[in-house]
């Protein structure tokens, strides 16, 4: 098995190859201007953007948005190809699509290499007796209220602190106070910034940290493989 450093270098190389291949695809589209005019450039760039957005939705989202991503990832290049055939530059389209496909393979390889480079290690911990959860009621379009996170957490025996978004709350100080009062687990239902502040306090005191995917983008939750569409599942025992 290769070492983590080698896998990270391989991931960077593959990512660079993906970017270079996409750049080559754009160059092929630009060459078509000589034969068919500037409208071809716009069409091709729209197709590339549509492909990129579709792939992102397909990989990062769930439910209807993932289905839309699959449709867009297939439909955008197909639409560009039909347009290019209609104006007589189909060779450029085929080359560009081929390069896009190679870029996708390089990108997929980079993601897989990166995923293998980082191994999450942990240890078993006893059930918490005094869990404290900090929740931002405005985060993610008011997910805390829409999904009934406060009620669910309190049913499970957690103490919940709702942030005062109007007056402002020192989140780090709140977490430290909770630790001083005997909290044996810290958690956050909110955005990545709030989670990072509380996670730092939890790590400092060697406490378990619970991520609840109630933020807007939820990058941290996504990296952990949590369900971003249903944050209540993060509270499952």
Tab-separated table of C-alpha atoms in Angstrom, residues 18-231:
chain	number	residue	atom	x	y	z
A	18	UNK	CA	-8.082	17.123	-15.220
A	19	UNK	CA	-7.716	20.924	-15.341
A	20	UNK	CA	-5.303	20.758	-18.280
A	21	UNK	CA	-7.640	18.457	-20.178
A	22	UNK	CA	-10.566	20.806	-19.581
A	23	UNK	CA	-8.396	23.680	-20.830
A	24	UNK	CA	-7.641	21.683	-23.970
A	25	UNK	CA	-11.387	21.133	-24.428
A	26	UNK	CA	-11.970	24.885	-24.234
A	27	UNK	CA	-9.170	25.433	-26.783
A	28	UNK	CA	-10.881	23.042	-29.206
A	29	UNK	CA	-14.103	24.994	-28.812
A	30	UNK	CA	-12.265	28.244	-29.534
A	31	UNK	CA	-10.797	26.749	-32.713
A	32	UNK	CA	-14.304	26.173	-33.999
A	33	UNK	CA	-14.762	29.960	-34.157
A	34	UNK	CA	-12.649	30.028	-37.310
A	35	UNK	CA	-15.226	27.904	-39.105
A	36	UNK	CA	-18.569	28.784	-37.529
A	37	UNK	CA	-18.333	32.115	-35.747
A	38	UNK	CA	-18.417	33.262	-32.110
A	39	UNK	CA	-21.819	31.720	-31.322
A	40	UNK	CA	-20.086	28.348	-31.273
A	41	UNK	CA	-17.878	29.506	-28.401
A	42	UNK	CA	-20.887	30.506	-26.333
A	43	UNK	CA	-22.612	27.215	-27.080
A	44	UNK	CA	-19.546	25.183	-26.176
A	45	UNK	CA	-18.837	27.073	-22.966
A	46	UNK	CA	-22.464	26.713	-21.876
A	47	UNK	CA	-22.156	22.987	-22.508
A	48	UNK	CA	-18.962	22.728	-20.447
A	49	UNK	CA	-20.484	24.690	-17.560
A	50	UNK	CA	-23.633	22.563	-17.736
A	51	UNK	CA	-21.538	19.402	-17.631
A	52	UNK	CA	-19.556	20.643	-14.622
A	53	UNK	CA	-22.686	21.676	-12.697
A	54	UNK	CA	-24.412	18.405	-13.542
A	55	UNK	CA	-21.465	16.342	-12.328
A	56	UNK	CA	-21.288	18.353	-9.105
A	57	UNK	CA	-25.000	17.806	-8.377
A	58	UNK	CA	-24.638	14.142	-9.244
A	59	UNK	CA	-21.756	13.622	-6.820
A	60	UNK	CA	-22.619	16.034	-4.004
A	61	UNK	CA	-26.424	15.984	-3.817
A	62	UNK	CA	-29.235	13.549	-3.232
A	63	UNK	CA	-32.829	13.090	-4.334
A	64	UNK	CA	-34.319	15.185	-7.116
A	65	UNK	CA	-31.232	17.393	-7.436
A	66	UNK	CA	-29.058	14.345	-8.097
A	67	UNK	CA	-31.469	13.235	-10.837
A	68	UNK	CA	-31.333	16.731	-12.334
A	69	UNK	CA	-27.543	16.546	-12.194
A	70	UNK	CA	-27.513	13.286	-14.148
A	71	UNK	CA	-29.862	14.735	-16.757
A	72	UNK	CA	-27.786	17.910	-17.058
A	73	UNK	CA	-24.482	16.019	-17.235
A	74	UNK	CA	-25.804	14.028	-20.189
A	75	UNK	CA	-28.050	16.639	-21.781
A	76	UNK	CA	-25.597	19.570	-21.864
A	77	UNK	CA	-22.908	17.791	-23.930
A	78	UNK	CA	-25.564	16.146	-26.101
A	79	UNK	CA	-27.132	19.520	-26.859
A	80	UNK	CA	-23.748	20.986	-27.798
A	81	UNK	CA	-23.057	18.023	-30.077
A	82	UNK	CA	-26.395	18.442	-31.862
A	83	UNK	CA	-25.690	22.152	-32.341
A	84	UNK	CA	-22.197	21.515	-33.658
A	85	UNK	CA	-23.445	18.908	-36.104
A	86	UNK	CA	-26.025	21.390	-37.341
A	87	UNK	CA	-23.393	24.025	-38.144
A	88	UNK	CA	-20.875	21.575	-39.587
A	89	UNK	CA	-18.188	21.481	-36.877
A	90	UNK	CA	-19.027	18.090	-35.420
A	91	UNK	CA	-15.375	16.993	-35.402
A	92	UNK	CA	-14.582	19.762	-32.931
A	93	UNK	CA	-17.528	18.612	-30.817
A	94	UNK	CA	-16.374	15.010	-30.721
A	95	UNK	CA	-12.832	16.002	-29.758
A	96	UNK	CA	-14.085	18.375	-27.061
A	97	UNK	CA	-16.442	15.744	-25.645
A	98	UNK	CA	-13.644	13.186	-25.671
A	99	UNK	CA	-11.419	15.568	-23.740
A	100	UNK	CA	-14.253	16.249	-21.290
A	101	UNK	CA	-14.603	12.523	-20.718
A	102	UNK	CA	-10.879	12.175	-20.052
A	103	UNK	CA	-11.055	15.126	-17.641
A	104	UNK	CA	-13.884	13.420	-15.759
A	105	UNK	CA	-11.780	10.256	-15.439
A	106	UNK	CA	-8.813	12.249	-14.154
A	107	UNK	CA	-11.063	14.071	-11.679
A	108	UNK	CA	-12.627	10.846	-10.476
A	109	UNK	CA	-9.189	9.360	-9.977
A	110	UNK	CA	-8.121	12.418	-7.965
A	111	UNK	CA	-11.174	12.147	-5.716
A	112	UNK	CA	-10.566	8.450	-5.107
A	113	UNK	CA	-6.886	9.018	-4.383
A	114	UNK	CA	-7.695	11.820	-1.965
A	115	UNK	CA	-10.328	9.738	-0.218
A	116	UNK	CA	-7.826	6.967	0.384
A	117	UNK	CA	-5.156	9.350	1.599
A	118	UNK	CA	-7.071	10.412	4.683
A	119	UNK	CA	-8.110	7.782	7.208
A	120	UNK	CA	-10.438	8.800	9.999
A	121	UNK	CA	-9.368	7.186	13.251
A	122	UNK	CA	-11.380	7.149	16.421
A	123	UNK	CA	-12.118	5.229	19.554
A	124	UNK	CA	-15.249	3.900	21.144
A	125	UNK	CA	-16.763	6.218	23.736
A	126	UNK	CA	-19.438	5.581	26.355
A	127	UNK	CA	-22.853	7.204	25.826
A	128	UNK	CA	-22.730	10.862	26.919
A	129	UNK	CA	-24.458	11.772	30.147
A	130	UNK	CA	-24.424	15.555	29.695
A	131	UNK	CA	-24.455	16.327	25.967
A	132	UNK	CA	-24.664	19.999	25.008
A	133	UNK	CA	-25.772	21.078	21.545
A	134	UNK	CA	-25.415	24.604	20.173
A	135	UNK	CA	-27.922	25.481	17.461
A	136	UNK	CA	-28.168	28.447	15.110
A	137	UNK	CA	-31.893	28.979	14.369
A	138	UNK	CA	-31.164	31.025	11.229
A	139	UNK	CA	-28.619	28.706	9.617
A	140	UNK	CA	-29.500	26.897	6.408
A	141	UNK	CA	-32.777	28.758	5.966
A	142	UNK	CA	-33.978	28.003	9.515
A	143	UNK	CA	-33.394	24.237	9.349
A	144	UNK	CA	-33.345	24.012	13.136
A	145	UNK	CA	-37.009	24.980	13.326
A	146	UNK	CA	-38.175	23.300	10.127
A	147	UNK	CA	-36.814	19.916	11.170
A	148	UNK	CA	-37.670	20.172	14.862
A	149	UNK	CA	-34.058	19.698	15.930
A	150	UNK	CA	-34.459	21.278	19.370
A	151	UNK	CA	-37.345	19.019	20.310
A	152	UNK	CA	-35.611	15.903	19.017
A	153	UNK	CA	-32.360	16.704	20.833
A	154	UNK	CA	-34.138	17.381	24.114
A	155	UNK	CA	-36.056	14.116	23.779
A	156	UNK	CA	-32.690	12.376	23.642
A	157	UNK	CA	-31.539	14.116	26.820
A	158	UNK	CA	-29.349	16.851	25.345
A	159	UNK	CA	-29.126	20.402	26.648
A	160	UNK	CA	-29.708	22.836	23.774
A	161	UNK	CA	-28.394	26.399	23.503
A	162	UNK	CA	-29.994	28.518	20.778
A	163	UNK	CA	-27.790	31.291	19.461
A	164	UNK	CA	-29.147	34.829	19.622
A	165	UNK	CA	-28.587	35.903	16.023
A	166	UNK	CA	-29.732	39.473	16.654
A	167	UNK	CA	-27.497	40.344	19.598
A	168	UNK	CA	-24.669	38.034	18.600
A	169	UNK	CA	-23.218	35.246	20.704
A	170	UNK	CA	-19.625	34.333	21.473
A	171	UNK	CA	-19.892	30.716	20.324
A	172	UNK	CA	-16.450	29.707	21.562
A	173	UNK	CA	-17.116	31.176	25.022
A	174	UNK	CA	-20.468	29.372	25.119
A	175	UNK	CA	-18.767	26.068	24.333
A	176	UNK	CA	-16.109	26.624	26.997
A	177	UNK	CA	-18.778	27.423	29.582
A	178	UNK	CA	-20.571	24.200	28.679
A	179	UNK	CA	-17.352	22.238	29.198
A	180	UNK	CA	-16.761	23.945	32.545
A	181	UNK	CA	-20.299	22.967	33.592
A	182	UNK	CA	-19.577	19.308	32.906
A	183	UNK	CA	-20.549	18.708	29.292
A	184	UNK	CA	-19.145	15.415	28.036
A	185	UNK	CA	-20.188	15.936	24.392
A	186	UNK	CA	-20.388	19.071	22.268
A	187	UNK	CA	-22.398	19.390	19.095
A	188	UNK	CA	-23.480	22.042	16.625
A	189	UNK	CA	-26.451	22.470	14.339
A	190	UNK	CA	-25.273	25.296	12.140
A	191	UNK	CA	-22.817	26.374	9.494
A	192	UNK	CA	-19.222	25.344	8.977
A	193	UNK	CA	-17.890	28.407	10.804
A	194	UNK	CA	-19.864	27.720	13.988
A	195	UNK	CA	-18.972	24.041	13.826
A	196	UNK	CA	-15.276	24.847	13.485
A	197	UNK	CA	-15.281	27.038	16.603
A	198	UNK	CA	-16.977	24.422	18.766
A	199	UNK	CA	-14.964	21.560	17.268
A	200	UNK	CA	-11.762	23.325	18.317
A	201	UNK	CA	-12.997	23.504	21.918
A	202	UNK	CA	-14.056	19.840	21.840
A	203	UNK	CA	-10.651	18.799	20.496
A	204	UNK	CA	-8.858	20.888	23.117
A	205	UNK	CA	-10.706	19.077	25.902
A	206	UNK	CA	-10.692	15.661	24.184
A	207	UNK	CA	-14.495	15.509	24.005
A	208	UNK	CA	-16.694	13.861	21.358
A	209	UNK	CA	-18.057	16.301	18.784
A	210	UNK	CA	-21.408	15.915	17.024
A	211	UNK	CA	-22.031	17.494	13.617
A	212	UNK	CA	-25.648	18.224	12.698
A	213	UNK	CA	-26.036	19.167	9.033
A	214	UNK	CA	-28.161	22.282	9.525
A	215	UNK	CA	-25.922	24.721	7.658
A	216	UNK	CA	-26.290	26.259	4.228
A	217	UNK	CA	-23.473	24.473	2.412
A	218	UNK	CA	-22.517	21.883	5.011
A	219	UNK	CA	-19.027	21.158	3.674
A	220	UNK	CA	-18.008	19.591	6.977
A	221	UNK	CA	-21.088	17.361	7.023
A	222	UNK	CA	-20.539	16.414	3.400
A	223	UNK	CA	-16.953	15.379	4.119
A	224	UNK	CA	-18.255	13.145	6.910
A	225	UNK	CA	-20.847	11.560	4.625
A	226	UNK	CA	-23.834	12.858	6.608
A	227	UNK	CA	-27.302	13.335	5.144
A	228	UNK	CA	-27.469	17.050	4.379
A	229	UNK	CA	-31.079	16.854	3.230
A	230	UNK	CA	-32.360	15.469	6.551
A	231	UNK	CA	-30.359	16.816	9.535
